[in-house]
Amino acid sequence: MISAELLENGVLDLVIDAPPVNALGLDDIDALVGRLQSCAGDDRVRAVVLRGAGRGFCGGGDVKEVQRLPDFEGILGQTRGSLELTAAIAECPVPVIGAVHGFCIGLGVLVAGVCDILVAAPGTPFVLAEADNGAASGAIQASGLMPEKRLRAALFTAEPVTAEELHHFGSVLRLVAAEDLPAAARALAATIASKRPAVIRALKAATNDSIGRDIRGVYRRELAYTLDLNLRGEAQSLREDFVAGRRTGYLTEDP
């Protein structure tokens, strides 16, 4: 479930609320994409806060749903959804502030990587779990979080990068206690929302043009490797191990 509340100051508060670990199913992804894309035609929205309810920010894509769906419907839906969601954040005309606590896994890291600003709770692990789930995509989004060599290590090992390390890199703006994180993110968004809206929208567009991170083009090319792994049967058994509980590691309760 995705909840959305437009606050009086023009801050849109988007909350991922999908217990137990906020794993994003296809309907959740579509709901988030729709909310983010609607900002283009809604002048009331001046900034967005994206956060997770409960134990953590996002446990990744819903692997159990991928395994339940027939043929390649699940993995095709997740790859399409990952592209559309991360592109919707990048292309959202107003700044998106990510508030990350508890854990940030797989697709959650890609989402965090394309947010304009991040605040995070100390000790939060960011885990690029693709190597353990038969995927070979996401580098273009995650490159917004860390330098190349650190990114390669995170991708190849699937070991966590901490919020403290990302704060050291400058990709996490502030470390804030988990219980204070929603208020801190909303306060930061309120500061942005107090600026002239046309200027902020122009600044986001100009910054996107200047940085030139072609998420749609590059991620589509990356996805060719993920889809190839699935067609060759390299990914199915890894996801089966995950769903069966034979490989946990990131979370005390699997998505």
Coordinates of N, CA and C in Angstrom, one line a residue:
M1 N 0.8 -1.2 0.0 CA 0.0 0.0 0.0 C 0.9 1.3 0.0
I2 N 0.5 2.2 -0.8 CA 1.2 3.5 -0.8 C 0.2 4.6 -0.3
S3 N 0.6 5.3 0.7 CA -0.3 6.4 1.2 C 0.3 7.7 0.7
A4 N -0.5 8.7 0.5 CA -0.1 10.0 0.1 C -0.9 11.1 0.8
E5 N -0.2 12.1 1.2 CA -0.9 13.2 1.9 C -0.2 14.5 1.4
L6 N -1.0 15.4 0.9 CA -0.5 16.7 0.5 C -0.6 17.7 1.7
L7 N 0.5 18.1 2.3 CA 0.4 19.0 3.4 C 0.1 20.4 3.0
E8 N -0.2 21.2 4.0 CA -0.6 22.6 3.7 C 0.5 23.4 3.0
N9 N 1.7 23.1 3.3 CA 2.8 23.8 2.8 C 3.3 23.4 1.4
G10 N 2.5 22.4 0.8 CA 2.9 22.0 -0.5 C 3.8 20.8 -0.6
V11 N 4.1 20.2 0.6 CA 4.9 19.0 0.6 C 4.0 17.8 0.5
L12 N 4.3 16.9 -0.5 CA 3.6 15.7 -0.7 C 4.3 14.6 0.1
D13 N 3.7 14.0 1.1 CA 4.3 13.0 1.9 C 3.8 11.6 1.4
L14 N 4.8 10.9 0.7 CA 4.5 9.6 0.2 C 5.1 8.5 1.1
V15 N 4.3 7.5 1.5 CA 4.7 6.5 2.4 C 4.5 5.1 1.9
I16 N 5.6 4.3 1.9 CA 5.5 2.9 1.5 C 5.1 2.2 2.8
D17 N 4.0 1.5 2.7 CA 3.4 0.8 3.9 C 3.0 -0.6 3.5
A18 N 3.9 -1.5 3.3 CA 3.7 -2.8 2.9 C 4.3 -3.8 3.8
P19 N 3.8 -4.1 5.0 CA 4.4 -5.0 5.9 C 4.6 -6.4 5.3
P20 N 5.6 -7.1 5.8 CA 6.4 -6.8 6.9 C 7.7 -6.0 6.6
V21 N 8.1 -5.9 5.4 CA 9.4 -5.3 5.1 C 9.3 -4.3 3.9
N22 N 8.1 -3.8 3.6 CA 8.0 -2.8 2.5 C 8.6 -3.3 1.2
A23 N 8.4 -4.6 0.9 CA 8.8 -5.1 -0.5 C 7.8 -4.6 -1.5
L24 N 8.3 -4.0 -2.6 CA 7.4 -3.4 -3.5 C 6.9 -4.4 -4.6
G25 N 5.6 -4.6 -4.5 CA 4.9 -5.4 -5.6 C 4.6 -4.5 -6.7
L26 N 4.1 -5.2 -7.8 CA 3.8 -4.4 -9.0 C 2.7 -3.3 -8.8
D27 N 1.7 -3.6 -8.0 CA 0.7 -2.6 -7.8 C 1.3 -1.4 -7.0
D28 N 2.1 -1.7 -6.0 CA 2.8 -0.6 -5.2 C 3.6 0.2 -6.1
I29 N 4.4 -0.4 -7.0 CA 5.2 0.4 -7.9 C 4.4 1.3 -8.8
D30 N 3.3 0.7 -9.4 CA 2.4 1.5 -10.3 C 1.8 2.7 -9.5
A31 N 1.4 2.4 -8.2 CA 0.9 3.5 -7.4 C 1.9 4.6 -7.2
L32 N 3.1 4.3 -6.9 CA 4.1 5.3 -6.7 C 4.4 6.1 -7.9
V33 N 4.5 5.4 -9.0 CA 4.8 6.0 -10.3 C 3.7 7.0 -10.6
G34 N 2.4 6.6 -10.4 CA 1.3 7.5 -10.7 C 1.3 8.7 -9.9
R35 N 1.6 8.6 -8.6 CA 1.7 9.7 -7.7 C 2.8 10.7 -8.1
L36 N 3.9 10.2 -8.4 CA 5.1 11.0 -8.8 C 4.8 11.7 -10.1
Q37 N 4.2 11.0 -11.1 CA 4.0 11.6 -12.4 C 2.9 12.7 -12.3
S38 N 2.0 12.5 -11.3 CA 0.9 13.5 -11.2 C 1.4 14.9 -10.7
C39 N 2.6 14.9 -10.2 CA 3.2 16.2 -9.7 C 3.4 17.2 -10.9
A40 N 3.6 16.6 -12.1 CA 3.8 17.5 -13.2 C 2.6 18.4 -13.5
G41 N 1.4 17.9 -13.2 CA 0.2 18.7 -13.5 C -0.4 19.3 -12.3
D42 N 0.3 19.3 -11.2 CA -0.3 19.8 -9.9 C 0.6 20.8 -9.3
D43 N 0.2 22.1 -9.5 CA 1.1 23.2 -9.1 C 1.1 23.3 -7.5
R44 N 0.2 22.6 -6.9 CA 0.2 22.7 -5.4 C 1.4 22.0 -4.8
V45 N 1.9 21.0 -5.5 CA 3.0 20.2 -5.0 C 4.3 20.9 -5.2
R46 N 5.1 21.2 -4.2 CA 6.3 22.0 -4.2 C 7.5 21.1 -3.9
A47 N 7.3 20.0 -3.2 CA 8.4 19.1 -2.9 C 7.8 17.8 -2.4
V48 N 8.5 16.7 -2.5 CA 8.0 15.4 -2.2 C 8.9 14.7 -1.1
V49 N 8.3 14.1 -0.1 CA 9.0 13.3 0.8 C 8.6 11.8 0.6
L50 N 9.6 11.0 0.4 CA 9.4 9.5 0.1 C 10.0 8.7 1.3
R51 N 9.2 8.0 2.0 CA 9.7 7.3 3.2 C 9.0 6.0 3.4
G52 N 9.4 5.2 4.3 CA 8.8 3.9 4.6 C 8.2 3.8 6.0
A53 N 7.1 3.2 6.1 CA 6.5 2.9 7.4 C 7.1 1.7 8.1
G54 N 7.0 1.6 9.4 CA 7.4 0.3 10.0 C 8.9 0.1 10.2
R55 N 9.3 -1.1 9.9 CA 10.7 -1.5 10.2 C 11.8 -0.9 9.4
G56 N 11.4 -0.5 8.2 CA 12.5 0.0 7.3 C 11.9 0.7 6.1
F57 N 12.8 1.2 5.3 CA 12.5 2.0 4.1 C 11.9 1.1 3.0
C58 N 12.7 0.1 2.5 CA 12.2 -0.7 1.4 C 13.0 -2.0 1.4
G59 N 12.3 -3.1 1.4 CA 13.0 -4.4 1.3 C 13.3 -4.9 -0.1
G60 N 13.1 -4.0 -1.1 CA 13.4 -4.4 -2.5 C 12.1 -4.7 -3.2
G61 N 12.2 -5.3 -4.4 CA 11.1 -5.8 -5.1 C 10.5 -7.0 -4.5
D62 N 9.2 -7.3 -4.7 CA 8.6 -8.4 -4.0 C 9.0 -9.7 -4.8
V63 N 10.0 -10.4 -4.3 CA 10.5 -11.6 -4.9 C 9.4 -12.7 -4.9
K64 N 8.7 -12.8 -3.8 CA 7.6 -13.8 -3.7 C 6.6 -13.6 -4.8
E65 N 6.2 -12.4 -5.1 CA 5.3 -12.1 -6.2 C 5.9 -12.5 -7.5
V66 N 7.2 -12.2 -7.7 CA 7.9 -12.6 -9.0 C 7.8 -14.1 -9.2
Q67 N 8.0 -14.8 -8.1 CA 8.0 -16.3 -8.2 C 6.6 -16.9 -8.4
R68 N 5.6 -16.2 -7.9 CA 4.2 -16.6 -8.0 C 3.6 -16.5 -9.4
L69 N 4.1 -15.4 -10.1 CA 3.5 -15.1 -11.4 C 4.0 -16.1 -12.5
P70 N 3.2 -16.4 -13.5 CA 3.6 -17.4 -14.5 C 4.6 -16.9 -15.4
D71 N 5.4 -17.9 -16.0 CA 6.4 -17.6 -17.0 C 7.3 -16.5 -16.5
F72 N 7.5 -15.5 -17.4 CA 8.5 -14.4 -17.0 C 7.7 -13.1 -16.7
E73 N 6.4 -13.3 -16.4 CA 5.6 -12.1 -16.1 C 6.1 -11.3 -14.9
G74 N 6.5 -12.1 -13.9 CA 7.0 -11.4 -12.7 C 8.2 -10.6 -12.9
I75 N 9.2 -11.2 -13.5 CA 10.5 -10.5 -13.6 C 10.4 -9.4 -14.7
L76 N 9.6 -9.6 -15.7 CA 9.3 -8.5 -16.7 C 8.6 -7.4 -16.0
G77 N 7.7 -7.7 -15.1 CA 6.9 -6.6 -14.4 C 7.9 -5.8 -13.5
Q78 N 8.7 -6.6 -12.8 CA 9.6 -5.9 -11.9 C 10.7 -5.0 -12.6
T79 N 11.2 -5.5 -13.7 CA 12.2 -4.8 -14.4 C 11.6 -3.5 -15.0
R80 N 10.4 -3.7 -15.6 CA 9.7 -2.5 -16.1 C 9.4 -1.5 -15.0
G81 N 8.9 -2.1 -13.9 CA 8.5 -1.2 -12.8 C 9.7 -0.5 -12.2
S82 N 10.8 -1.2 -12.1 CA 12.1 -0.5 -11.6 C 12.5 0.6 -12.4
L83 N 12.4 0.4 -13.8 CA 12.7 1.5 -14.7 C 11.8 2.7 -14.5
E84 N 10.5 2.4 -14.5 CA 9.5 3.5 -14.5 C 9.5 4.2 -13.2
L85 N 9.7 3.5 -12.1 CA 9.7 4.1 -10.7 C 11.0 5.0 -10.6
T86 N 12.1 4.5 -10.9 CA 13.3 5.4 -10.7 C 13.3 6.5 -11.7
A87 N 12.8 6.3 -12.9 CA 12.7 7.4 -13.9 C 11.7 8.5 -13.4
A88 N 10.6 8.0 -12.8 CA 9.6 8.9 -12.3 C 10.1 9.8 -11.2
I89 N 11.0 9.3 -10.4 CA 11.6 10.1 -9.3 C 12.6 11.1 -9.9
A90 N 13.4 10.6 -10.8 CA 14.3 11.5 -11.5 C 13.6 12.6 -12.3
E91 N 12.5 12.2 -13.0 CA 11.8 13.2 -13.8 C 10.7 14.0 -13.1
C92 N 10.5 13.6 -11.9 CA 9.5 14.4 -11.1 C 9.9 15.9 -11.1
P93 N 9.0 16.8 -11.5 CA 9.5 18.2 -11.7 C 9.9 18.9 -10.4
V94 N 9.6 18.4 -9.2 CA 9.9 19.0 -7.9 C 10.9 18.0 -7.2
P95 N 11.7 18.6 -6.3 CA 12.7 17.7 -5.6 C 12.0 16.6 -4.8
V96 N 12.6 15.5 -4.8 CA 12.2 14.3 -4.0 C 13.2 14.0 -2.9
I97 N 12.8 14.1 -1.6 CA 13.6 13.9 -0.5 C 13.4 12.5 0.0
G98 N 14.4 11.6 0.0 CA 14.2 10.2 0.5 C 14.6 10.2 2.0
A99 N 13.7 9.6 2.8 CA 14.0 9.4 4.3 C 14.1 7.9 4.5
V100 N 15.3 7.5 4.8 CA 15.7 6.0 4.9 C 16.0 5.6 6.3
H101 N 15.4 4.5 6.7 CA 15.7 4.0 8.0 C 15.6 2.5 8.0
G102 N 16.1 1.8 9.0 CA 16.0 0.4 9.1 C 16.7 -0.5 8.2
F103 N 16.4 -0.4 6.9 CA 17.1 -1.1 5.9 C 16.7 -0.6 4.5
C104 N 17.5 -0.8 3.5 CA 17.3 -0.3 2.2 C 17.9 -1.3 1.3
I105 N 17.1 -2.2 0.6 CA 17.6 -3.3 -0.1 C 17.2 -3.3 -1.6
G106 N 18.1 -3.7 -2.4 CA 17.8 -3.9 -3.9 C 17.1 -2.7 -4.5
L107 N 15.9 -2.9 -4.9 CA 15.2 -1.8 -5.6 C 15.1 -0.5 -4.7
G108 N 15.1 -0.7 -3.4 CA 15.1 0.4 -2.4 C 16.4 1.2 -2.6
V109 N 17.5 0.6 -2.9 CA 18.7 1.3 -3.1 C 18.7 2.1 -4.4
L110 N 18.1 1.5 -5.4 CA 17.9 2.3 -6.7 C 17.1 3.5 -6.5
V111 N 16.0 3.3 -5.8 CA 15.1 4.4 -5.5 C 15.9 5.5 -4.7
A112 N 16.6 5.1 -3.7 CA 17.4 6.1 -2.9 C 18.4 6.8 -3.8
G113 N 19.0 6.1 -4.7 CA 20.0 6.6 -5.6 C 19.6 7.7 -6.5
V114 N 18.2 7.7 -6.8 CA 17.7 8.8 -7.7 C 17.0 9.9 -7.0
C115 N 16.8 9.7 -5.7 CA 16.2 10.9 -4.9 C 17.1 12.1 -5.0
D116 N 16.6 13.2 -5.0 CA 17.4 14.5 -5.1 C 18.2 14.7 -3.8
I117 N 17.7 14.3 -2.6 CA 18.3 14.5 -1.4 C 17.9 13.3 -0.5
L118 N 18.9 12.9 0.3 CA 18.6 11.8 1.3 C 18.9 12.2 2.7
V119 N 18.1 11.8 3.6 CA 18.4 11.8 5.0 C 18.2 10.4 5.5
A120 N 19.0 9.9 6.5 CA 18.9 8.5 6.9 C 19.2 8.4 8.3
A121 N 18.7 7.3 8.9 CA 19.0 6.9 10.3 C 20.3 6.3 10.4
P122 N 21.1 6.6 11.4 CA 22.4 6.0 11.6 C 22.3 4.5 11.6
G123 N 23.3 3.8 11.0 CA 23.4 2.4 11.0 C 22.5 1.7 9.9
T124 N 21.8 2.5 9.2 CA 20.9 1.9 8.1 C 21.8 1.2 7.1
P125 N 21.6 -0.1 6.8 CA 22.4 -0.7 5.7 C 21.7 -0.5 4.3
F126 N 22.5 -0.2 3.3 CA 22.0 -0.1 2.0 C 22.7 -1.3 1.2
V127 N 21.8 -2.2 0.8 CA 22.4 -3.5 0.2 C 21.9 -3.6 -1.3
L128 N 22.9 -3.7 -2.2 CA 22.6 -4.0 -3.6 C 22.6 -5.5 -3.7
A129 N 21.4 -6.1 -3.6 CA 21.3 -7.6 -3.5 C 21.3 -8.3 -4.9
E130 N 21.6 -7.6 -6.0 CA 21.4 -8.1 -7.3 C 22.2 -9.4 -7.5
A131 N 23.4 -9.5 -7.0 CA 24.3 -10.7 -7.2 C 23.7 -11.9 -6.6
D132 N 22.9 -11.7 -5.6 CA 22.3 -12.9 -4.9 C 20.9 -13.2 -5.4
N133 N 20.4 -12.4 -6.4 CA 19.0 -12.6 -6.9 C 19.0 -12.7 -8.4
G134 N 20.2 -12.9 -9.0 CA 20.2 -13.2 -10.5 C 19.9 -12.0 -11.3
A135 N 20.3 -10.8 -10.8 CA 20.1 -9.6 -11.6 C 21.4 -8.9 -11.9
A136 N 21.4 -8.2 -13.0 CA 22.7 -7.5 -13.4 C 22.4 -6.1 -13.9
S137 N 21.6 -5.4 -13.1 CA 21.2 -4.0 -13.4 C 21.0 -3.2 -12.2
G138 N 21.0 -1.9 -12.4 CA 20.9 -0.9 -11.3 C 22.1 0.0 -11.0
A139 N 23.2 -0.2 -11.7 CA 24.3 0.6 -11.5 C 24.1 2.0 -11.8
I140 N 23.3 2.3 -12.8 CA 23.1 3.7 -13.2 C 22.4 4.5 -12.0
Q141 N 21.4 3.8 -11.4 CA 20.7 4.5 -10.3 C 21.6 4.6 -9.0
A142 N 22.3 3.5 -8.7 CA 23.1 3.4 -7.5 C 24.4 4.3 -7.6
S143 N 24.7 4.7 -8.8 CA 25.9 5.6 -9.0 C 25.6 7.0 -8.4
G144 N 24.4 7.3 -8.1 CA 24.0 8.5 -7.3 C 24.4 8.5 -5.9
L145 N 24.8 7.3 -5.4 CA 25.1 7.1 -4.0 C 26.6 7.1 -3.6
M146 N 27.4 6.5 -4.5 CA 28.8 6.2 -4.1 C 29.7 6.3 -5.3
P147 N 31.0 6.4 -5.1 CA 32.0 6.4 -6.2 C 32.1 5.0 -6.9
E148 N 32.7 5.0 -8.0 CA 32.7 3.8 -8.9 C 33.2 2.6 -8.2
K149 N 34.4 2.7 -7.6 CA 35.0 1.5 -7.0 C 34.2 1.0 -5.8
R150 N 33.6 1.9 -5.0 CA 32.8 1.4 -3.9 C 31.5 0.8 -4.5
L151 N 31.0 1.3 -5.6 CA 29.8 0.8 -6.2 C 30.1 -0.6 -6.7
R152 N 31.2 -0.8 -7.3 CA 31.5 -2.2 -7.8 C 31.6 -3.2 -6.7
A153 N 32.3 -2.8 -5.6 CA 32.4 -3.7 -4.5 C 31.0 -4.0 -3.9
A154 N 30.1 -3.0 -3.8 CA 28.8 -3.3 -3.3 C 28.0 -4.2 -4.2
L155 N 28.1 -4.0 -5.5 CA 27.4 -4.9 -6.4 C 27.9 -6.3 -6.4
F156 N 29.2 -6.5 -6.4 CA 29.8 -7.8 -6.6 C 29.7 -8.6 -5.3
T157 N 29.7 -8.0 -4.1 CA 29.7 -8.7 -2.9 C 28.3 -8.8 -2.3
A158 N 27.4 -7.9 -2.6 CA 26.0 -7.8 -2.0 C 26.2 -7.5 -0.5
E159 N 27.3 -6.9 -0.1 CA 27.5 -6.6 1.3 C 27.0 -5.1 1.6
P160 N 26.5 -4.8 2.8 CA 25.9 -3.5 3.0 C 26.9 -2.3 3.0
V161 N 26.4 -1.2 2.5 CA 27.1 0.1 2.6 C 26.3 0.8 3.7
T162 N 26.9 1.4 4.7 CA 26.1 2.0 5.8 C 25.8 3.4 5.5
A163 N 24.8 3.9 6.2 CA 24.4 5.3 6.1 C 25.5 6.2 6.4
E164 N 26.3 5.8 7.4 CA 27.5 6.6 7.8 C 28.5 6.8 6.6
E165 N 28.7 5.7 5.9 CA 29.6 5.8 4.8 C 29.0 6.7 3.7
L166 N 27.8 6.5 3.4 CA 27.1 7.4 2.4 C 27.1 8.9 2.9
H167 N 27.0 9.1 4.1 CA 27.1 10.5 4.7 C 28.5 11.0 4.4
H168 N 29.5 10.2 4.6 CA 30.9 10.6 4.4 C 31.1 10.9 2.9
F169 N 30.4 10.2 2.0 CA 30.5 10.5 0.6 C 29.7 11.8 0.2
G170 N 28.8 12.2 1.1 CA 28.0 13.4 0.8 C 26.7 13.0 0.2
S171 N 26.4 11.8 -0.1 CA 25.1 11.4 -0.7 C 24.0 11.3 0.3
V172 N 24.3 11.1 1.6 CA 23.3 11.3 2.6 C 23.6 12.7 3.2
L173 N 22.6 13.5 3.2 CA 22.8 14.9 3.7 C 23.0 14.9 5.2
R174 N 22.1 14.2 5.9 CA 22.1 14.3 7.4 C 21.8 12.9 7.9
L175 N 22.4 12.6 9.1 CA 22.0 11.4 9.8 C 21.1 11.8 10.9
V176 N 19.9 11.2 11.0 CA 18.9 11.6 11.9 C 18.3 10.3 12.6
A177 N 18.1 10.4 13.9 CA 17.5 9.2 14.6 C 16.2 8.8 13.9
A178 N 16.0 7.5 13.8 CA 14.8 6.9 13.1 C 13.5 7.6 13.5
E179 N 13.3 7.8 14.8 CA 12.1 8.3 15.3 C 11.9 9.8 14.9
D180 N 13.0 10.5 14.5 CA 12.9 11.9 14.2 C 12.9 12.1 12.6
L181 N 13.1 11.0 11.9 CA 13.4 11.1 10.5 C 12.2 11.7 9.7
P182 N 11.0 11.2 9.9 CA 9.9 11.8 9.1 C 9.8 13.3 9.3
A183 N 9.9 13.8 10.5 CA 9.8 15.2 10.8 C 11.0 16.0 10.1
A184 N 12.2 15.4 10.2 CA 13.4 16.0 9.6 C 13.2 16.2 8.1
A185 N 12.7 15.1 7.5 CA 12.5 15.1 6.0 C 11.5 16.1 5.6
R186 N 10.4 16.2 6.4 CA 9.3 17.1 6.1 C 9.8 18.6 6.3
A187 N 10.7 18.8 7.3 CA 11.2 20.2 7.5 C 12.1 20.6 6.4
L188 N 12.9 19.7 5.9 CA 13.8 20.0 4.8 C 13.0 20.3 3.5
A189 N 11.9 19.4 3.3 CA 11.0 19.7 2.2 C 10.3 21.0 2.3
A190 N 9.9 21.4 3.5 CA 9.2 22.6 3.7 C 10.1 23.8 3.4
T191 N 11.4 23.7 3.7 CA 12.4 24.8 3.3 C 12.4 24.9 1.8
I192 N 12.4 23.8 1.0 CA 12.4 23.9 -0.4 C 11.0 24.4 -0.9
A193 N 10.0 24.0 -0.3 CA 8.6 24.4 -0.7 C 8.4 25.9 -0.5
S194 N 9.2 26.5 0.4 CA 9.0 27.9 0.7 C 9.6 28.8 -0.4
K195 N 10.4 28.2 -1.3 CA 11.0 29.0 -2.4 C 10.0 29.2 -3.5
R196 N 10.3 30.0 -4.4 CA 9.4 30.3 -5.5 C 9.3 29.0 -6.4
P197 N 8.1 28.4 -6.5 CA 8.0 27.1 -7.2 C 8.6 27.1 -8.6
A198 N 8.4 28.1 -9.4 CA 8.9 28.1 -10.8 C 10.4 28.0 -10.8
V199 N 11.0 28.6 -9.8 CA 12.5 28.6 -9.8 C 13.0 27.2 -9.4
I200 N 12.3 26.6 -8.4 CA 12.7 25.2 -8.0 C 12.5 24.2 -9.1
R201 N 11.4 24.3 -9.8 CA 11.2 23.4 -10.9 C 12.2 23.6 -12.0
A202 N 12.6 24.8 -12.3 CA 13.6 25.1 -13.3 C 15.0 24.6 -12.8
L203 N 15.2 24.8 -11.5 CA 16.5 24.3 -11.0 C 16.6 22.8 -11.1
K204 N 15.5 22.1 -10.8 CA 15.6 20.6 -10.9 C 15.9 20.2 -12.4
A205 N 15.1 20.8 -13.3 CA 15.3 20.4 -14.7 C 16.7 20.8 -15.2
A206 N 17.2 21.9 -14.8 CA 18.6 22.3 -15.2 C 19.6 21.4 -14.6
T207 N 19.4 21.0 -13.3 CA 20.4 20.1 -12.7 C 20.4 18.7 -13.4
N208 N 19.2 18.2 -13.7 CA 19.1 17.0 -14.5 C 19.8 17.1 -15.8
D209 N 19.7 18.2 -16.5 CA 20.3 18.3 -17.8 C 21.8 18.4 -17.6
S210 N 22.3 19.1 -16.6 CA 23.7 19.3 -16.3 C 24.4 18.0 -16.0
I211 N 23.8 17.2 -15.1 CA 24.4 15.9 -14.6 C 24.3 14.9 -15.7
G212 N 23.2 14.9 -16.5 CA 23.1 14.0 -17.7 C 23.1 12.6 -17.4
R213 N 22.5 12.1 -16.3 CA 22.4 10.7 -16.0 C 21.2 10.1 -16.8
D214 N 21.5 9.4 -17.8 CA 20.4 8.9 -18.7 C 19.9 7.6 -18.1
I215 N 19.0 7.7 -17.2 CA 18.5 6.6 -16.5 C 17.7 5.7 -17.4
R216 N 16.8 6.2 -18.2 CA 16.0 5.4 -19.1 C 16.9 4.6 -20.1
G217 N 17.8 5.3 -20.8 CA 18.6 4.7 -21.8 C 19.6 3.7 -21.2
V218 N 20.3 4.1 -20.2 CA 21.3 3.2 -19.6 C 20.7 2.0 -18.9
Y219 N 19.6 2.2 -18.2 CA 19.0 1.1 -17.4 C 18.4 0.1 -18.4
R220 N 17.8 0.6 -19.5 CA 17.3 -0.4 -20.5 C 18.5 -1.3 -21.0
R221 N 19.6 -0.7 -21.2 CA 20.8 -1.5 -21.7 C 21.2 -2.5 -20.6
E222 N 21.2 -2.0 -19.3 CA 21.6 -2.9 -18.2 C 20.6 -4.1 -18.1
L223 N 19.3 -3.8 -18.3 CA 18.3 -4.8 -18.1 C 18.4 -6.0 -19.1
A224 N 19.1 -5.7 -20.2 CA 19.3 -6.8 -21.2 C 20.1 -7.9 -20.5
Y225 N 21.1 -7.6 -19.6 CA 21.8 -8.6 -18.9 C 21.0 -9.4 -17.9
T226 N 20.1 -8.6 -17.2 CA 19.2 -9.3 -16.3 C 18.3 -10.3 -17.0
L227 N 17.7 -9.8 -18.1 CA 16.7 -10.7 -18.8 C 17.4 -11.9 -19.4
D228 N 18.7 -11.7 -19.8 CA 19.5 -12.8 -20.4 C 19.7 -13.8 -19.3
L229 N 20.0 -13.4 -18.1 CA 20.2 -14.3 -17.0 C 19.0 -15.1 -16.7
N230 N 17.8 -14.5 -16.8 CA 16.6 -15.2 -16.5 C 16.2 -16.2 -17.7
L231 N 16.5 -15.8 -18.9 CA 16.2 -16.7 -20.0 C 17.1 -17.9 -19.9
R232 N 18.3 -17.8 -19.4 CA 19.3 -18.9 -19.3 C 19.1 -19.7 -18.1
G233 N 18.1 -19.3 -17.2 CA 17.9 -20.1 -16.0 C 18.8 -19.8 -14.8
E234 N 19.6 -18.8 -14.9 CA 20.6 -18.5 -13.9 C 20.0 -17.8 -12.7
A235 N 18.8 -17.1 -12.8 CA 18.2 -16.4 -11.8 C 17.2 -17.1 -11.0
Q236 N 16.5 -18.0 -11.6 CA 15.3 -18.7 -11.0 C 15.7 -19.4 -9.7
S237 N 16.7 -20.2 -9.7 CA 17.1 -20.9 -8.5 C 17.5 -20.0 -7.4
L238 N 18.2 -18.9 -7.7 CA 18.6 -17.9 -6.6 C 17.3 -17.3 -6.0
R239 N 16.3 -17.0 -6.8 CA 15.1 -16.5 -6.2 C 14.4 -17.5 -5.4
E240 N 14.4 -18.8 -5.8 CA 13.8 -19.9 -5.1 C 14.4 -20.0 -3.7
D241 N 15.7 -20.0 -3.7 CA 16.5 -20.1 -2.4 C 16.0 -18.9 -1.5
F242 N 15.9 -17.8 -2.0 CA 15.5 -16.6 -1.2 C 14.1 -16.8 -0.6
V243 N 13.1 -17.2 -1.5 CA 11.7 -17.4 -1.1 C 11.6 -18.5 -0.1
A244 N 12.4 -19.6 -0.2 CA 12.3 -20.8 0.6 C 13.0 -20.5 2.0
G245 N 13.7 -19.4 2.1 CA 14.4 -19.1 3.4 C 15.8 -19.7 3.5
R246 N 16.3 -20.3 2.4 CA 17.6 -20.9 2.4 C 18.7 -19.8 2.4
R247 N 18.4 -18.6 2.0 CA 19.3 -17.5 2.1 C 18.6 -16.3 2.6
T248 N 19.0 -15.8 3.7 CA 18.4 -14.7 4.3 C 19.4 -13.5 4.3
G249 N 20.1 -13.3 5.4 CA 21.2 -12.4 5.4 C 20.9 -10.9 5.6
Y250 N 20.0 -10.4 4.7 CA 19.7 -8.9 4.8 C 18.7 -8.6 5.8
L251 N 17.7 -9.4 6.0 CA 16.6 -9.1 6.9 C 16.3 -10.3 7.8
T252 N 15.8 -10.0 9.0 CA 15.4 -11.1 9.8 C 14.1 -11.8 9.3
E253 N 13.3 -11.1 8.5 CA 12.2 -11.7 7.9 C 12.2 -11.3 6.4
D254 N 12.2 -12.3 5.5 CA 12.4 -12.1 4.1 C 11.1 -11.4 3.5
P255 N 11.3 -10.6 2.5 CA 10.2 -10.0 1.8 C 9.5 -11.1 0.9

